[in-house]
Coordinates of C-alpha atoms in Angstrom, one line a residue:
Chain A
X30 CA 71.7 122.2 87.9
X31 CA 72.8 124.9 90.8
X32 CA 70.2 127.4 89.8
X33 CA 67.5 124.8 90.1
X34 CA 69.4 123.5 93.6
X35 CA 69.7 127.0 94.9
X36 CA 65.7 127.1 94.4
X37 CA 65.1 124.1 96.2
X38 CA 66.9 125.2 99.0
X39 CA 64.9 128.9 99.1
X40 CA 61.8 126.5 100.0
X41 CA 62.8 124.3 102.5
X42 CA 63.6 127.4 104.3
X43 CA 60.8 129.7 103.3
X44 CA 58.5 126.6 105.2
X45 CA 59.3 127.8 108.8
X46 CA 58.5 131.1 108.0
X47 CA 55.0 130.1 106.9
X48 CA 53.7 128.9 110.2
X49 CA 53.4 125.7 108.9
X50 CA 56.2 123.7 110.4
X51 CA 54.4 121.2 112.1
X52 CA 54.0 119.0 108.6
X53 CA 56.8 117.1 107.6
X54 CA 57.6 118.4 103.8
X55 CA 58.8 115.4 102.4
X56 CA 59.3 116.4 98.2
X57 CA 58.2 120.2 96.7
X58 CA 55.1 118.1 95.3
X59 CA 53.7 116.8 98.4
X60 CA 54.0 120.7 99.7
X61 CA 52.0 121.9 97.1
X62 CA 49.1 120.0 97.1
X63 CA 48.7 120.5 101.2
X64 CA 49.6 123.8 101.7
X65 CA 47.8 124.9 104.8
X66 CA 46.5 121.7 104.9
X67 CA 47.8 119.8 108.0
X68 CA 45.6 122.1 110.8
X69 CA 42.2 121.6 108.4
X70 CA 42.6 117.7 108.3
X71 CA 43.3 117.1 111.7
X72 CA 40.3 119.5 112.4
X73 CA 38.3 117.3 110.4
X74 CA 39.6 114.2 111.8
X75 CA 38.6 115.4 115.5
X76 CA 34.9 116.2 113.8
X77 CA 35.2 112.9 113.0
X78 CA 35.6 111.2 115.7
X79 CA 33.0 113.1 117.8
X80 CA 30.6 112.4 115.2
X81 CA 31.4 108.9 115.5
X82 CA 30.6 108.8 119.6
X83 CA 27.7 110.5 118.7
X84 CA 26.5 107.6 116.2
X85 CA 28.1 104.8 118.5
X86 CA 25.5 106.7 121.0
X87 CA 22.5 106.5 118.8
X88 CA 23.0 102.8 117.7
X89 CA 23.5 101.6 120.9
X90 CA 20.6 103.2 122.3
X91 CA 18.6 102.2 119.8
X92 CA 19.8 99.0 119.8
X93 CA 19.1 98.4 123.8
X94 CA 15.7 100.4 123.3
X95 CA 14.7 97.9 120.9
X96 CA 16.2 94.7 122.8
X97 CA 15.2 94.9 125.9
X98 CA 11.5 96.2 125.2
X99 CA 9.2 93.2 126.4
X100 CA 5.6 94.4 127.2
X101 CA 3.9 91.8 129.6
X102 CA -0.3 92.4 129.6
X103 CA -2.4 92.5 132.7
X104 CA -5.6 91.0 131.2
X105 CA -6.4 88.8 128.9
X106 CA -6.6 89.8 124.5
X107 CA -7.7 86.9 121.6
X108 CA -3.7 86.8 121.5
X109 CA -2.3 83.8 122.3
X110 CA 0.9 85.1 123.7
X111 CA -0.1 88.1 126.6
X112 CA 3.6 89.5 126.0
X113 CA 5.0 91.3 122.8
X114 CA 8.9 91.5 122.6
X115 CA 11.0 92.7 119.4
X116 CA 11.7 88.8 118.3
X117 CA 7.7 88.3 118.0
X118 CA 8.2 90.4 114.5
X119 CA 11.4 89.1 112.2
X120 CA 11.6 93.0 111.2
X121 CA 12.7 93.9 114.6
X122 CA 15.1 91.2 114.7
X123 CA 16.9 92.3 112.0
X124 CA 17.0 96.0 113.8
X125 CA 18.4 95.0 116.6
X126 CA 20.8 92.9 114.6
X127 CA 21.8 95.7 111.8
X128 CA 22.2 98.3 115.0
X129 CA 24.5 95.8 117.1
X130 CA 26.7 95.4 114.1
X131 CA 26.8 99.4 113.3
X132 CA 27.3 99.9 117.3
X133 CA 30.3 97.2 117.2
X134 CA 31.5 98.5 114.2
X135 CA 32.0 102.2 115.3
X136 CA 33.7 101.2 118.3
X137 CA 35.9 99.1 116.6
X138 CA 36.6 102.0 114.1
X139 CA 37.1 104.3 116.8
X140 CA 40.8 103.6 117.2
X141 CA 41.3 104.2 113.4
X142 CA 39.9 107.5 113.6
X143 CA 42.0 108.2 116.7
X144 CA 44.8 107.1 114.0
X145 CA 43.4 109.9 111.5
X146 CA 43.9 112.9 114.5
X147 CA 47.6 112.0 115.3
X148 CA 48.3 111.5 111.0
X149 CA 46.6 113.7 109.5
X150 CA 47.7 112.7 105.9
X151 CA 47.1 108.8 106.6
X152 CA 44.8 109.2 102.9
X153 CA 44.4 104.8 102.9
X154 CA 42.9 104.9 106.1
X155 CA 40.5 108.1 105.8
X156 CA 39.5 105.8 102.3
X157 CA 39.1 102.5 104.1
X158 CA 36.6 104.4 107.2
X159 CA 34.6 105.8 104.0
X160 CA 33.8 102.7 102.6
X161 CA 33.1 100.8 105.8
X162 CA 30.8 103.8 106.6
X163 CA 29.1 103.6 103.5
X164 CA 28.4 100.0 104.1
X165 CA 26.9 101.0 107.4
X166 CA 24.7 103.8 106.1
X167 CA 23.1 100.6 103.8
X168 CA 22.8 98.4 106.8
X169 CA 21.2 101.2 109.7
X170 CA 18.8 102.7 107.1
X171 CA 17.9 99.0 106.0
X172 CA 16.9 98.0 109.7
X173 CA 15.2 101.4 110.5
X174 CA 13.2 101.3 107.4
X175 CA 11.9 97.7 108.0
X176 CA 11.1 98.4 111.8
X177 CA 9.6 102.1 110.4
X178 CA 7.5 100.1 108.3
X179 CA 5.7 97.5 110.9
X180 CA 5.9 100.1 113.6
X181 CA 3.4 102.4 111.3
X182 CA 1.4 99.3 110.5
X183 CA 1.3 98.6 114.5
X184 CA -0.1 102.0 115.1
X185 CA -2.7 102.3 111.9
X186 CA -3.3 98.9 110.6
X187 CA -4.6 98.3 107.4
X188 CA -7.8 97.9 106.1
X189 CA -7.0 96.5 102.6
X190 CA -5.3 93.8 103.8
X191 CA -7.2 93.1 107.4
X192 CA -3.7 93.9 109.6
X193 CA -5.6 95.2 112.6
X194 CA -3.6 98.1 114.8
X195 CA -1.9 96.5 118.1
X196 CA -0.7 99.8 119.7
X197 CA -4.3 99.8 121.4
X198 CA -3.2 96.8 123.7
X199 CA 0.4 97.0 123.4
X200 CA 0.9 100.8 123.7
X201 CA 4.5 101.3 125.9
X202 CA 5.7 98.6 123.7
X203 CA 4.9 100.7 120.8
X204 CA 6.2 103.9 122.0
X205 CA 9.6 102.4 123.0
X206 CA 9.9 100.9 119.5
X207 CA 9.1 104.3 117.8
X208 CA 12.2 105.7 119.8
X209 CA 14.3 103.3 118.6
X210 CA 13.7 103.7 115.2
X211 CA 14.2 107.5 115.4
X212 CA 17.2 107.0 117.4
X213 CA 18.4 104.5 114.4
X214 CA 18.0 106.9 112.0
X215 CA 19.7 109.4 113.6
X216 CA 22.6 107.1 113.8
X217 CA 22.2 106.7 109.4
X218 CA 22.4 110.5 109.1
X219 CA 25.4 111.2 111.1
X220 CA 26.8 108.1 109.1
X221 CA 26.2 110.0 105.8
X222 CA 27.7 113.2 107.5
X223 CA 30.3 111.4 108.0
X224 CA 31.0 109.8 104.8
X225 CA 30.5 113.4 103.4
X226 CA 33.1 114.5 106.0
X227 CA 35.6 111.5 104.0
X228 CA 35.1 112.6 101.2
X229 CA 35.7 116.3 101.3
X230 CA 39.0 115.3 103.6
X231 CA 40.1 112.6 101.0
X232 CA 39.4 115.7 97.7
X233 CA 41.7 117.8 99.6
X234 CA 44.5 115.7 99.7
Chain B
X6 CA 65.3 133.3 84.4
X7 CA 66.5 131.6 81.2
X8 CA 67.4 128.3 82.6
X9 CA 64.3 128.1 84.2
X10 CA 62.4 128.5 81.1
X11 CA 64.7 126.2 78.8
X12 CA 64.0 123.2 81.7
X13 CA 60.1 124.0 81.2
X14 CA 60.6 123.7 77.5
X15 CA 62.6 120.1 78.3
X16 CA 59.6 119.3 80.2
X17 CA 56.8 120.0 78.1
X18 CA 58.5 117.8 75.0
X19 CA 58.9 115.5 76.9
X20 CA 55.5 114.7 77.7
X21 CA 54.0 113.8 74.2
X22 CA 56.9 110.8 74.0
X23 CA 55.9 109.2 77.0
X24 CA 52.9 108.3 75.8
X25 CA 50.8 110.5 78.1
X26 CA 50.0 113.4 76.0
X27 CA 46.4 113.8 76.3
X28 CA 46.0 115.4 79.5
X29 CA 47.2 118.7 79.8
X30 CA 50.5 119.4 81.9
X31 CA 49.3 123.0 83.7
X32 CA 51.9 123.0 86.3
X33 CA 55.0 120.7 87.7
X34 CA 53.5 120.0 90.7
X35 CA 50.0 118.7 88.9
X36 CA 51.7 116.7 87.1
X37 CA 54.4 115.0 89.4
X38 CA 50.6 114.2 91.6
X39 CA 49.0 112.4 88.9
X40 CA 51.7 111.1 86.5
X41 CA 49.9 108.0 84.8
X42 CA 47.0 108.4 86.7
X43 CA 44.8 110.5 83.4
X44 CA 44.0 107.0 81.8
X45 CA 43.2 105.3 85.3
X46 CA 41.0 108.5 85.9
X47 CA 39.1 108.4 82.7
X48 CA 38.9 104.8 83.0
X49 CA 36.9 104.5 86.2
X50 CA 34.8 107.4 84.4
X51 CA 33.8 105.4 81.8
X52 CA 33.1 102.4 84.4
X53 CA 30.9 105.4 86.6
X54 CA 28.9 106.1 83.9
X55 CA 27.8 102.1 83.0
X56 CA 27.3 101.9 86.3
X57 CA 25.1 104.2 86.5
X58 CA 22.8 103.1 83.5
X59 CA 22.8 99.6 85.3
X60 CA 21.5 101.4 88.3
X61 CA 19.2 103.3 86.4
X62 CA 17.9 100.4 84.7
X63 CA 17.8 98.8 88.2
X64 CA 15.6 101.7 89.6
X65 CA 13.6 102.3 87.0
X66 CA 12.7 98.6 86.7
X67 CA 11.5 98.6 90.3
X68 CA 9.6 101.8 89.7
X69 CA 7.5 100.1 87.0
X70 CA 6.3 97.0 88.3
X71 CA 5.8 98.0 91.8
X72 CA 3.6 101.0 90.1
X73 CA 2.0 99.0 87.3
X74 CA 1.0 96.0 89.5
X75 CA -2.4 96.0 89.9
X76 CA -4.3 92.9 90.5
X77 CA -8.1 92.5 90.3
X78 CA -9.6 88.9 91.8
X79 CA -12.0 87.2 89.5
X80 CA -14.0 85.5 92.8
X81 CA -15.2 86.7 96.4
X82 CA -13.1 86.7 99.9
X83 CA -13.5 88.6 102.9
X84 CA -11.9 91.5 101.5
X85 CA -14.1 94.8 100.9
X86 CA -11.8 95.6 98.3
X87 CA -11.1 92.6 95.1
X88 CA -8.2 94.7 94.0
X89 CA -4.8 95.0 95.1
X90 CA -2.5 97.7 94.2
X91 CA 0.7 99.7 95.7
X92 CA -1.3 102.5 96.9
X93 CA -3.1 99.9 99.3
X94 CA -0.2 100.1 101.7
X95 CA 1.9 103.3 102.5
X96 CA 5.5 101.1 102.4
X97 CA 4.8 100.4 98.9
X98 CA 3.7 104.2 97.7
X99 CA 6.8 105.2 99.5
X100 CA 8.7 102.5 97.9
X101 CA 7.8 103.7 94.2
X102 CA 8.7 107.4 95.1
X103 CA 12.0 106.8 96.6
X104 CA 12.6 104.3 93.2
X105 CA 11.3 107.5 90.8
X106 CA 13.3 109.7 93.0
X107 CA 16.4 107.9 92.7
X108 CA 15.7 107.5 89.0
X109 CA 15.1 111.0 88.1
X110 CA 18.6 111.8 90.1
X111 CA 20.5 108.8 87.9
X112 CA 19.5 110.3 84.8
X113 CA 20.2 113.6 85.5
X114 CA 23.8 112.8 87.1
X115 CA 25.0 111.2 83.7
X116 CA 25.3 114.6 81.8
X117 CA 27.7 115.4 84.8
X118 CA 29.3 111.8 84.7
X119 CA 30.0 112.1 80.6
X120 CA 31.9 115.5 82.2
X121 CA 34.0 113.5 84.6
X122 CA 35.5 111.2 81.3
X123 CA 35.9 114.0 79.5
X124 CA 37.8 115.6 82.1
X125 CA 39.5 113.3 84.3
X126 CA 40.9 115.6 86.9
X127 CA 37.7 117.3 87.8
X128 CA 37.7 116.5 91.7
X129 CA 34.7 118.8 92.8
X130 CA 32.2 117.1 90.3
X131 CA 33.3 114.0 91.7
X132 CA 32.8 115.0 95.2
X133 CA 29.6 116.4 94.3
X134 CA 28.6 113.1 92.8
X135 CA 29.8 111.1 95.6
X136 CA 28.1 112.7 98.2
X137 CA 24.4 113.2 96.6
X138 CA 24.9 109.0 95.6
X139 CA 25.3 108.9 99.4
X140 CA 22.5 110.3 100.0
X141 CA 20.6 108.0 97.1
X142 CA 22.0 105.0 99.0
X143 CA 20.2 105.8 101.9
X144 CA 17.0 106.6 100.5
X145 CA 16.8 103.5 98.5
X146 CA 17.8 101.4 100.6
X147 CA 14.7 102.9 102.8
X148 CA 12.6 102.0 100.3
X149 CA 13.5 98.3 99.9
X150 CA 13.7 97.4 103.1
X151 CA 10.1 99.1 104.0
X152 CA 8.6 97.2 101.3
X153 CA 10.4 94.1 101.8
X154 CA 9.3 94.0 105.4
X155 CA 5.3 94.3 104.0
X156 CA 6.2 91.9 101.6
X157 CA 7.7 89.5 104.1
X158 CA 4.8 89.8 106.4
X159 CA 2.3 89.7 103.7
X160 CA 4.2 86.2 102.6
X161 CA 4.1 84.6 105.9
X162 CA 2.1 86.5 108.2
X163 CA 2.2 86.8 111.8
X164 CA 0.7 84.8 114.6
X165 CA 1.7 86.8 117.3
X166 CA -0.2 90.4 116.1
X167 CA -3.1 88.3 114.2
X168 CA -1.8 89.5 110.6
X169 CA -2.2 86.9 108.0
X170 CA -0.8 86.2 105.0
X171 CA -2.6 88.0 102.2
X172 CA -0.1 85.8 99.0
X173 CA -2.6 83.6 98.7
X174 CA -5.3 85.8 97.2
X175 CA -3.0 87.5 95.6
X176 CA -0.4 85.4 94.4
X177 CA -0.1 87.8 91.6
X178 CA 0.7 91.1 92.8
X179 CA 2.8 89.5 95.7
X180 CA 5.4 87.8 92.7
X181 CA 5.6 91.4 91.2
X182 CA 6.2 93.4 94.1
X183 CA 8.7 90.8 95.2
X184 CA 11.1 91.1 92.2
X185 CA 10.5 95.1 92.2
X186 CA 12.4 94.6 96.1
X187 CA 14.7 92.8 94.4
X188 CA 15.6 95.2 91.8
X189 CA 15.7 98.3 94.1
X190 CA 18.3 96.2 96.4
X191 CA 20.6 95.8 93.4
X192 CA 19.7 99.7 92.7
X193 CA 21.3 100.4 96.1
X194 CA 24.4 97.8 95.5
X195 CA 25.3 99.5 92.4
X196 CA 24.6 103.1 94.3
X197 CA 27.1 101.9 97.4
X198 CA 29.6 100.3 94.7
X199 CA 29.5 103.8 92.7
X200 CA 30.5 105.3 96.2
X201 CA 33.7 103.8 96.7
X202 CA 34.6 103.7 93.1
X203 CA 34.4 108.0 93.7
X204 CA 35.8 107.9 96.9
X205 CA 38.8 105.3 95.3
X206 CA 39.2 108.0 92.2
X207 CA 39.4 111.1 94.9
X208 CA 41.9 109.7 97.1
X209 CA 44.1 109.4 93.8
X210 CA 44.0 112.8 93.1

């Protein structure tokens, strides 16, 4: 019982010396598996949250890109309608729908990451932002790929099915749309990074 | 020295009468991190792997009858074409290679998933796996939700860009390509739920 005491007590004072005091070392376990650790995960958690900022960016541009585009025509088309806005196609409804959600949910997930900077071991939260993310990943690429989808058929048509091209007449509406969707999918990919980014933070704890 | 190594002998006797003798004790600090957590490991494994033929079979479902459909009309419309198949409309090809992408990478993840019940405490295979499901996620979920938005259109149309609904002609092919959307979506469910089950197994490591 002393030897093993004595041993205990060589640790808790060998942990100074190892530049690592800024952890808390709560039981020899707990020291084991993060040796080293502490300055990596709150490195990671920083990327995190500047990754975030950057996709809170992309959504919301994408998001405003798409809502606010409303193309008015000078002269007169066989349309009945002389204006083409994002709520004319159901596709770029649901875009504009899937990138408000992922543009409220980052911001509202921005203080949780904050939460993962100042605690770097906080393991439940870093778990709970991964599977939110992942959700998100579903939802952005879901919207993007829909508005991808009648954007290309908007530019090229379709002979099979007789689904003329519209870009001729409603061509600034169609190039704002095509940034949106880029801009969407940018936000999916640095969601992915950043459930990536999870993941290798959660395996290291 | 000696006491040391008589409380190592303690420990490792212990083990096999508490019942948790089948994974192996390398170190006191492995096992004080996952003490009762080999069964939970291996059992989430086994639930990865069924999973994963579910998906498969999800995938691979959608692969076939978006790629077999193929519907000839016996009478005369406006069309040049009396044939419909998925190579008529770019969503739909892309559709039935993200499915056969996302198949081929389901069956060739099992081996590695068969690896992960076998050895419970193999974190990097797990991370491996979590992150290239990610990625599957995204680009089946792409694939859906292009070919659900054609398939949407091609059910009801649009007044507003003169496209009109082709289901009429082809009743047919639009039923089939409908349920193959289906199948993918529940592809990508089990894809996202697979996710967070890794993510859940990592964070207990």
């Amino acid at each position: 019982m002393d030897s093993s005491k004595s041993v205990r007590g060589e640790t808790s004072i060998k942990i100074p010396e190892s530049n690592s005091g800024k952890h808390k070392s709560i039981g020899a376990a707990k020291v084991g598996a993060s040796v080293g650790g502490g300055g990596w995960q709150r490195g990671v958690s920083i990327f995190d949250f500047i990754l975030r900022v950057c996709a809170l960016a992309a959504a919301l541009g994408a998001t405003a890109a798409m809502g606010t585009t409303n193309q008015r025509l000078p002269f007169f088309t066989q349309f009945s309608q002389f204006q083409a806005s994002y709520n004319d196609l159901p596709a770029f409804t649901f875009f504009v729908v899937a990138n408000a959600i992922t543009s409220g949910y980052l911001v509202l997930s921005l203080p949780f990451s904050i939460v993962a900077i100042v605690r770097p071991h906080a393991a439940a939260l870093k778990l709970l932002l991964l599977i939110f993310d992942t959700l998100m990943v579903a939802f952005t690429t879901a919207g993007a790929a829909a508005a991808a989808a009648i954007v290309y058929l908007a530019h090229n048509g379709n002979s099979n099915t007789n689904w003329l091209a519209i870009c001729q007449q409603f061509n600034n509406f169609c190039q704002r749309v095509s940034g949106a969707v880029v801009a969407s999918f940018i936000a999916a990919l640095i969601l992915i990074f950043l459930v990536v980014l999870s993941a290798t933070a959660l395996r290291s704890h």
